[in-house]
Coordinates of C-alpha atoms and ligand atoms in Angstrom, one line a residue:
M29 CA -149.8 83.8 64.6
S30 CA -146.4 84.8 65.9
T31 CA -145.9 81.4 67.6
S32 CA -146.8 79.5 64.5
S33 CA -144.2 77.8 62.3
F34 CA -144.6 80.7 59.8
A35 CA -143.1 83.2 62.2
P36 CA -139.5 84.3 61.4
P37 CA -136.9 83.0 63.8
T38 CA -136.1 85.5 66.6
A39 CA -132.4 85.0 66.1
G40 CA -130.0 83.8 63.5
L41 CA -131.8 84.8 60.3
A42 CA -131.2 88.5 59.9
H43 CA -134.5 90.2 59.2
V44 CA -134.0 93.7 57.7
S45 CA -136.9 95.9 58.7
V46 CA -137.9 97.5 55.5
D47 CA -141.0 99.0 56.9
A48 CA -139.0 101.2 59.1
A49 CA -137.7 103.0 56.0
G50 CA -141.2 104.2 55.4
D51 CA -140.7 104.4 51.6
V52 CA -142.1 101.0 50.8
S53 CA -145.7 101.9 50.4
T54 CA -145.0 104.5 47.8
T55 CA -144.7 101.9 45.0
P56 CA -147.4 99.4 44.5
P57 CA -146.3 95.9 43.7
S58 CA -147.7 96.2 40.2
A59 CA -144.8 98.6 39.4
A60 CA -142.4 95.6 39.3
H61 CA -141.6 96.3 35.7
A62 CA -140.0 99.7 36.0
P63 CA -138.2 101.4 33.2
V64 CA -134.5 100.6 33.0
H65 CA -133.4 104.2 32.3
A66 CA -134.0 105.3 35.8
A67 CA -131.5 102.8 37.2
R68 CA -129.1 103.3 34.3
D69 CA -128.4 106.9 35.2
V70 CA -128.2 106.5 39.0
P71 CA -124.7 105.7 40.5
I72 CA -124.3 102.2 41.8
E73 CA -123.7 103.4 45.4
V74 CA -127.0 105.2 45.4
L75 CA -128.8 102.2 43.9
A76 CA -127.2 100.0 46.5
E77 CA -128.1 102.3 49.4
K78 CA -131.7 102.5 48.3
I79 CA -132.0 98.8 47.9
L80 CA -130.5 98.2 51.3
A81 CA -133.1 100.6 52.7
G82 CA -135.8 98.4 51.1
D83 CA -136.9 100.9 48.4
R84 CA -139.2 98.8 46.2
S85 CA -139.1 101.0 43.2
T86 CA -135.3 101.0 43.1
L87 CA -135.4 97.2 43.6
A88 CA -137.7 96.9 40.6
R89 CA -135.5 99.1 38.5
A90 CA -132.4 97.3 39.5
I91 CA -134.0 94.0 38.4
T92 CA -134.9 95.6 35.1
L93 CA -131.2 96.5 34.8
V94 CA -130.3 92.8 35.5
E95 CA -132.7 91.7 32.8
S96 CA -131.5 94.1 30.2
K97 CA -129.7 92.7 27.2
K98 CA -127.5 95.8 26.8
P99 CA -123.9 95.0 27.7
E100 CA -123.4 98.3 29.6
H101 CA -126.6 97.6 31.6
Q102 CA -125.3 94.1 32.4
A103 CA -122.0 95.4 33.5
K104 CA -123.6 97.9 35.8
A105 CA -126.0 95.2 37.1
R106 CA -123.0 92.9 37.9
A107 CA -121.3 95.7 39.8
L108 CA -124.4 96.4 41.7
V109 CA -124.8 92.7 42.7
Q110 CA -121.2 92.6 43.7
A111 CA -121.6 95.7 45.9
L112 CA -124.7 94.2 47.6
L113 CA -123.2 90.7 48.0
P114 CA -122.4 91.2 51.8
A115 CA -126.1 91.8 52.3
T116 CA -127.2 88.7 50.5
G117 CA -127.6 85.0 51.5
K118 CA -129.9 85.6 54.5
A119 CA -133.1 84.4 52.9
H120 CA -134.6 81.0 53.0
R121 CA -134.7 80.0 49.3
V122 CA -137.5 77.6 48.3
G123 CA -138.2 76.3 44.8
I124 CA -141.7 75.1 43.9
T125 CA -142.6 73.1 40.8
G126 CA -145.4 71.0 39.5
V127 CA -147.3 70.4 36.3
P128 CA -149.4 73.2 34.8
G129 CA -152.6 73.6 36.8
V130 CA -151.4 71.7 39.9
G131 CA -151.9 74.9 41.9
K132 CA -148.4 76.5 42.2
S133 CA -149.6 80.1 42.1
T134 CA -152.6 79.4 44.3
T135 CA -150.4 77.7 46.9
I136 CA -147.6 80.3 46.7
D137 CA -150.2 83.1 47.2
Q138 CA -151.7 81.5 50.3
L139 CA -148.3 80.3 51.7
G140 CA -146.9 83.8 51.1
A141 CA -149.8 85.4 52.7
N142 CA -149.4 83.2 55.8
L143 CA -145.7 84.0 55.9
T144 CA -146.1 87.8 55.6
A145 CA -148.9 87.7 58.3
A146 CA -146.3 86.1 60.6
G147 CA -143.8 88.9 59.9
H148 CA -141.8 87.6 56.9
K149 CA -141.0 89.5 53.8
V150 CA -141.7 87.3 50.8
A151 CA -140.3 87.6 47.3
V152 CA -141.9 85.4 44.5
L153 CA -139.8 84.9 41.4
A154 CA -140.2 82.6 38.5
V155 CA -138.1 80.7 36.0
D156 CA -139.9 80.0 32.8
P157 CA -137.9 80.3 29.6
S158 CA -140.7 79.0 27.4
S159 CA -141.9 81.4 24.8
T160 CA -145.6 80.4 25.3
R161 CA -145.9 82.4 28.5
T162 CA -145.6 86.1 27.7
G163 CA -147.3 89.2 28.9
G164 CA -150.6 87.5 29.3
S165 CA -149.6 85.0 31.8
I166 CA -147.6 87.5 33.7
L167 CA -150.9 89.2 34.2
G168 CA -152.4 85.8 34.9
D169 CA -149.8 85.1 37.7
K170 CA -150.6 88.4 39.3
T171 CA -154.3 87.8 39.3
R172 CA -153.8 84.3 40.6
M173 CA -151.6 85.7 43.4
A174 CA -154.3 88.2 44.4
K175 CA -153.3 88.3 48.0
L176 CA -149.6 88.8 47.5
A177 CA -150.1 91.3 44.6
V178 CA -151.5 93.8 47.1
D179 CA -149.3 92.8 50.1
R180 CA -146.7 95.4 51.1
N181 CA -144.5 92.7 52.5
A182 CA -144.5 90.7 49.3
F183 CA -142.8 91.3 45.9
I184 CA -143.8 89.4 42.8
R185 CA -141.5 89.3 39.8
P186 CA -142.4 87.2 36.8
S187 CA -139.8 85.3 34.9
P188 CA -137.5 87.1 32.6
S189 CA -139.3 86.4 29.4
S190 CA -136.8 85.3 26.9
G191 CA -133.4 83.6 26.4
T192 CA -131.9 80.2 27.1
L193 CA -132.8 78.5 30.4
G194 CA -129.3 79.2 31.6
G195 CA -129.7 82.9 30.8
V196 CA -133.1 83.2 32.4
A197 CA -131.9 81.3 35.5
A198 CA -128.8 83.5 35.8
K199 CA -131.1 86.6 35.8
T200 CA -133.4 85.0 38.4
R201 CA -130.4 84.2 40.6
E202 CA -129.2 87.8 40.5
T203 CA -132.8 89.0 41.1
M204 CA -132.9 86.7 44.2
L205 CA -129.7 88.3 45.5
L206 CA -131.1 91.8 45.0
C207 CA -134.3 90.8 46.8
E208 CA -132.3 89.5 49.7
A209 CA -130.3 92.7 49.9
A210 CA -133.7 94.6 50.0
G211 CA -134.7 92.6 53.1
F212 CA -136.8 89.8 51.8
D213 CA -136.2 86.8 54.0
V214 CA -138.2 84.2 52.1
I215 CA -137.7 83.7 48.4
L216 CA -140.2 81.5 46.6
V217 CA -139.1 80.5 43.0
E218 CA -141.9 79.0 40.9
T219 CA -141.1 76.9 37.9
V220 CA -143.4 74.9 35.6
G221 CA -142.5 71.3 35.6
V222 CA -141.2 71.0 32.0
G223 CA -137.8 70.3 30.5
Q224 CA -134.7 71.1 32.5
S225 CA -136.1 74.0 34.4
E226 CA -136.8 72.0 37.5
T227 CA -133.2 70.9 37.8
T228 CA -132.0 74.4 37.2
V229 CA -134.3 75.8 39.9
A230 CA -133.3 73.0 42.3
G231 CA -129.8 74.3 41.8
M232 CA -130.5 77.7 43.1
V233 CA -132.5 77.0 46.2
D234 CA -132.1 75.6 49.7
F235 CA -135.3 73.5 49.5
F236 CA -137.1 72.1 46.5
L237 CA -140.8 71.4 46.8
V238 CA -142.7 69.4 44.3
L239 CA -146.5 69.8 44.1
M240 CA -148.5 66.8 42.9
L241 CA -152.1 66.1 42.0
P242 CA -154.3 63.7 43.9
G243 CA -154.7 60.5 42.1
A244 CA -152.9 57.2 42.0
G245 CA -151.6 54.5 39.7
D246 CA -151.7 55.9 36.3
E247 CA -150.7 59.3 37.4
L248 CA -147.7 58.0 39.3
Q249 CA -146.5 56.4 36.1
G250 CA -146.4 59.8 34.5
I251 CA -144.0 61.3 37.0
K252 CA -140.6 62.0 35.8
K253 CA -138.2 60.0 38.0
G254 CA -135.8 62.9 37.9
V255 CA -138.2 65.1 39.8
L256 CA -138.4 62.7 42.7
E257 CA -134.6 62.6 42.8
I258 CA -134.4 66.4 43.4
A259 CA -137.5 66.8 45.6
D260 CA -136.9 67.7 49.3
M261 CA -140.6 67.2 49.8
I262 CA -143.7 66.3 47.9
A263 CA -147.0 68.0 48.6
V264 CA -150.1 66.5 47.2
N265 CA -152.2 69.6 46.5
K266 CA -156.0 69.9 46.1
S267 CA -156.4 67.5 49.0
D268 CA -159.8 69.0 49.7
G269 CA -163.4 68.0 49.4
D270 CA -164.0 65.0 47.2
N271 CA -160.3 64.7 46.5
A272 CA -159.3 63.8 50.1
N273 CA -159.3 60.1 49.7
R274 CA -157.6 60.1 46.4
A275 CA -155.0 62.4 47.8
R276 CA -154.2 60.1 50.7
Q277 CA -153.9 57.2 48.3
A278 CA -151.6 59.2 46.1
A279 CA -149.5 60.2 49.1
S280 CA -148.8 56.7 50.1
E281 CA -147.8 55.8 46.5
Y282 CA -145.4 58.8 46.4
R283 CA -144.0 57.7 49.8
A284 CA -143.4 54.2 48.4
A285 CA -141.7 55.7 45.3
L286 CA -139.5 57.9 47.4
N287 CA -138.6 55.0 49.7
I288 CA -136.9 53.0 46.9
M289 CA -134.7 56.0 46.0
A290 CA -131.3 56.7 47.4
A291 CA -131.4 59.4 49.9
K292 CA -129.7 62.7 49.0
S293 CA -128.8 63.3 52.6
S294 CA -128.5 61.1 55.6
A295 CA -130.0 64.0 57.6
W296 CA -133.2 64.3 55.5
T297 CA -135.8 61.9 54.1
P298 CA -138.2 63.8 51.8
P299 CA -141.6 63.8 53.4
V300 CA -145.0 63.6 51.6
V301 CA -147.6 66.0 52.9
L302 CA -151.2 66.7 52.0
V303 CA -152.2 70.3 51.3
S304 CA -154.8 72.5 49.8
G305 CA -153.5 75.8 48.7
L306 CA -157.0 76.9 47.9
A307 CA -158.4 76.0 51.3
N308 CA -155.2 77.0 53.2
Q309 CA -155.0 73.5 54.7
G310 CA -151.8 71.8 55.6
L311 CA -149.6 74.7 54.7
E312 CA -148.4 75.4 58.2
A313 CA -147.3 71.8 58.6
M314 CA -145.7 71.9 55.2
W315 CA -143.7 75.0 56.1
E316 CA -142.7 73.4 59.4
Q317 CA -141.0 70.7 57.3
V318 CA -139.1 73.4 55.3
E319 CA -137.9 74.9 58.6
T320 CA -137.0 71.5 60.1
H321 CA -135.0 70.6 56.9
R322 CA -133.0 73.8 57.4
T323 CA -132.3 73.1 61.1
K324 CA -131.2 69.6 60.4
L325 CA -129.0 70.4 57.4
E326 CA -127.5 73.4 59.2
A327 CA -126.5 71.1 62.0
T328 CA -124.6 68.8 59.6
G329 CA -123.1 71.6 57.6
E330 CA -124.9 70.5 54.5
F331 CA -127.0 73.6 54.2
A332 CA -124.0 75.9 53.8
E333 CA -122.2 73.3 51.6
R334 CA -125.2 73.1 49.2
R335 CA -125.0 76.8 48.7
R336 CA -121.2 76.8 48.2
T337 CA -121.6 74.0 45.6
Q338 CA -124.4 76.0 43.9
Q339 CA -122.3 79.1 43.7
V340 CA -119.4 77.3 42.1
A341 CA -121.8 75.6 39.6
W342 CA -123.3 79.0 38.9
M343 CA -119.9 80.4 38.1
W344 CA -119.2 77.6 35.6
S345 CA -122.6 77.8 34.0
M346 CA -122.2 81.6 33.5
L347 CA -118.7 81.0 32.1
E348 CA -120.0 78.4 29.6
E349 CA -122.7 80.8 28.5
R350 CA -120.2 83.6 28.1
V351 CA -117.7 81.4 26.2
M352 CA -120.4 80.1 23.9
Q353 CA -121.6 83.7 23.2
A354 CA -118.1 84.8 22.4
L355 CA -117.7 81.8 20.1
R356 CA -120.9 82.6 18.2
H357 CA -119.8 86.2 17.7
D358 CA -116.1 85.5 17.0
G359 CA -115.1 87.0 13.7
R360 CA -112.6 84.2 13.0
V361 CA -115.3 81.4 13.1
A362 CA -118.5 83.3 12.2
G363 CA -118.1 82.6 8.5
R364 CA -117.5 78.9 9.0
L365 CA -119.9 78.0 11.8
H366 CA -123.0 78.0 9.5
T367 CA -121.3 75.9 6.8
L368 CA -119.9 73.4 9.2
E369 CA -123.2 73.0 11.0
A370 CA -124.9 72.4 7.6
G371 CA -122.2 69.8 6.7
V372 CA -122.8 68.0 10.0
R373 CA -126.5 68.1 9.5
E374 CA -126.2 66.6 6.0
G375 CA -123.6 64.0 7.1
T376 CA -120.9 65.3 4.8
V377 CA -118.7 66.5 7.7
S378 CA -118.3 64.5 10.9
A379 CA -119.1 66.3 14.1
S380 CA -115.6 65.8 15.5
I381 CA -113.9 67.2 12.4
A382 CA -116.2 70.3 12.6
V383 CA -115.3 70.8 16.2
D384 CA -111.6 70.4 15.3
E385 CA -111.8 73.1 12.7
I386 CA -113.8 75.5 14.9
A387 CA -111.4 75.0 17.8
G388 CA -108.5 75.5 15.4
L389 CA -109.9 78.8 14.2
M390 CA -110.4 79.9 17.8
G391 CA -106.8 78.9 18.6
I392 CA -107.8 76.4 21.3
Ligands
GTP21 N1 -159.8 72.3 44.7 C1 -158.6 72.9 44.7 N2 -158.3 73.6 43.5 C2 -157.1 74.3 43.5 C3 -156.2 74.2 44.6 N3 -155.1 74.9 44.2 C4 -155.3 75.4 43.0 N4 -156.6 75.1 42.6 C5 -157.2 75.4 41.3 O1 -156.4 74.9 40.2 C6 -156.4 75.8 39.1 C7 -154.9 76.1 38.7 O2 -154.3 76.7 39.8 P1 -152.9 77.6 39.6 O3 -152.5 78.0 41.0 O4 -153.1 78.6 38.6 O5 -152.0 76.5 39.1 P2 -150.5 76.6 38.6 O6 -149.8 75.4 38.9 O7 -149.9 77.9 39.1 O8 -150.6 76.7 37.0 P3 -149.6 77.2 35.9 O9 -149.1 78.5 36.4 O10 -150.5 77.3 34.7 O11 -148.6 76.2 35.7 C8 -157.1 77.0 39.5 O12 -158.4 77.0 39.0 C9 -157.1 76.9 41.1 O13 -158.3 77.6 41.6 C10 -156.6 73.4 45.7 O14 -155.8 73.3 46.7 N5 -157.8 72.8 45.7
MG22 MG1 -148.9 79.5 38.0

């Protein structure tokens, strides 16, 4: 397996050997949701040191700190991420999307298992701000990722369960950095193909993979054009058994659809591949494309540039979130916001007049 495309590169990508620390096995992956108090009382330097040594339980607790709504936890989490920043950025970050039931979890489970078998350490994160998926589906994801759930070289962390998309994404981003510092060299971020979450996840990864169902014609009509614009590759999943022909037909339609779109990069044309996550077919060739993309975009400098752009965009989106939060809790405007909003809703106050008054109260 070591010569396969799943194997980690021998040079370049730093691969922190977490196994060597020997403390990884003490915490089963199912302990991912650890109590926040443990991390709250431990000094940042100690947390950082343990995370760098690959201590899973500390990683899980630090993520809980990141996800906490308490301002003092958030401040500590930010300081921790800052302290670990030099150890981040070494992972290959891959986003995976597709409609419910397309096989994201199944494919991630098999792909992840192939990657850990080849020596990688794989973290699986999710961005799903919708309130419909709560504790039940977290359990669901774990059982659907049965291989990775018991894999010492894998770490599954379900989506932070509430908040705005921006808020959820910010937490997933910081979680990604913590996982990188803990030595995970492949980060897979799953998101369900609804709303804006795809664009948000595409904005935090190096490679964005879109899973599609076999089928043609009608189904193609239903594809959001936006998703083709951000895809770095399309994989037609479930290309097994009776589906094989339909999958080939679908693939050629997706190829045609991609052909008429402007290329994001002159160095990369998004390929369309056929896979079966369930039968472990085509996943090696698929991962080879992910690696080739990296090699090609590293050569042109686009790989690093994409990350720089993402970091700056992240700064602005966090700033927006913070400013809006401050505005909503600002004593000067709190009394008027509700009334003005009601006025705008009923058409008695124009939106621009309302904004003028709010800005005036804020002194901006
Ligand atoms: N035949 C076939 N079935 C598959 C394949 N991949 C997934 N499935 C089945 O499709 C169903 C949904 O798979 P999931 O992996 O849970 O899909 P998902 O995209 O993660 O779904 P959500 O998390 O609900 O959005 C399950 O019953 C899987 O067994 C495949 O490659 N071939
Ligand atoms: Mg799933």
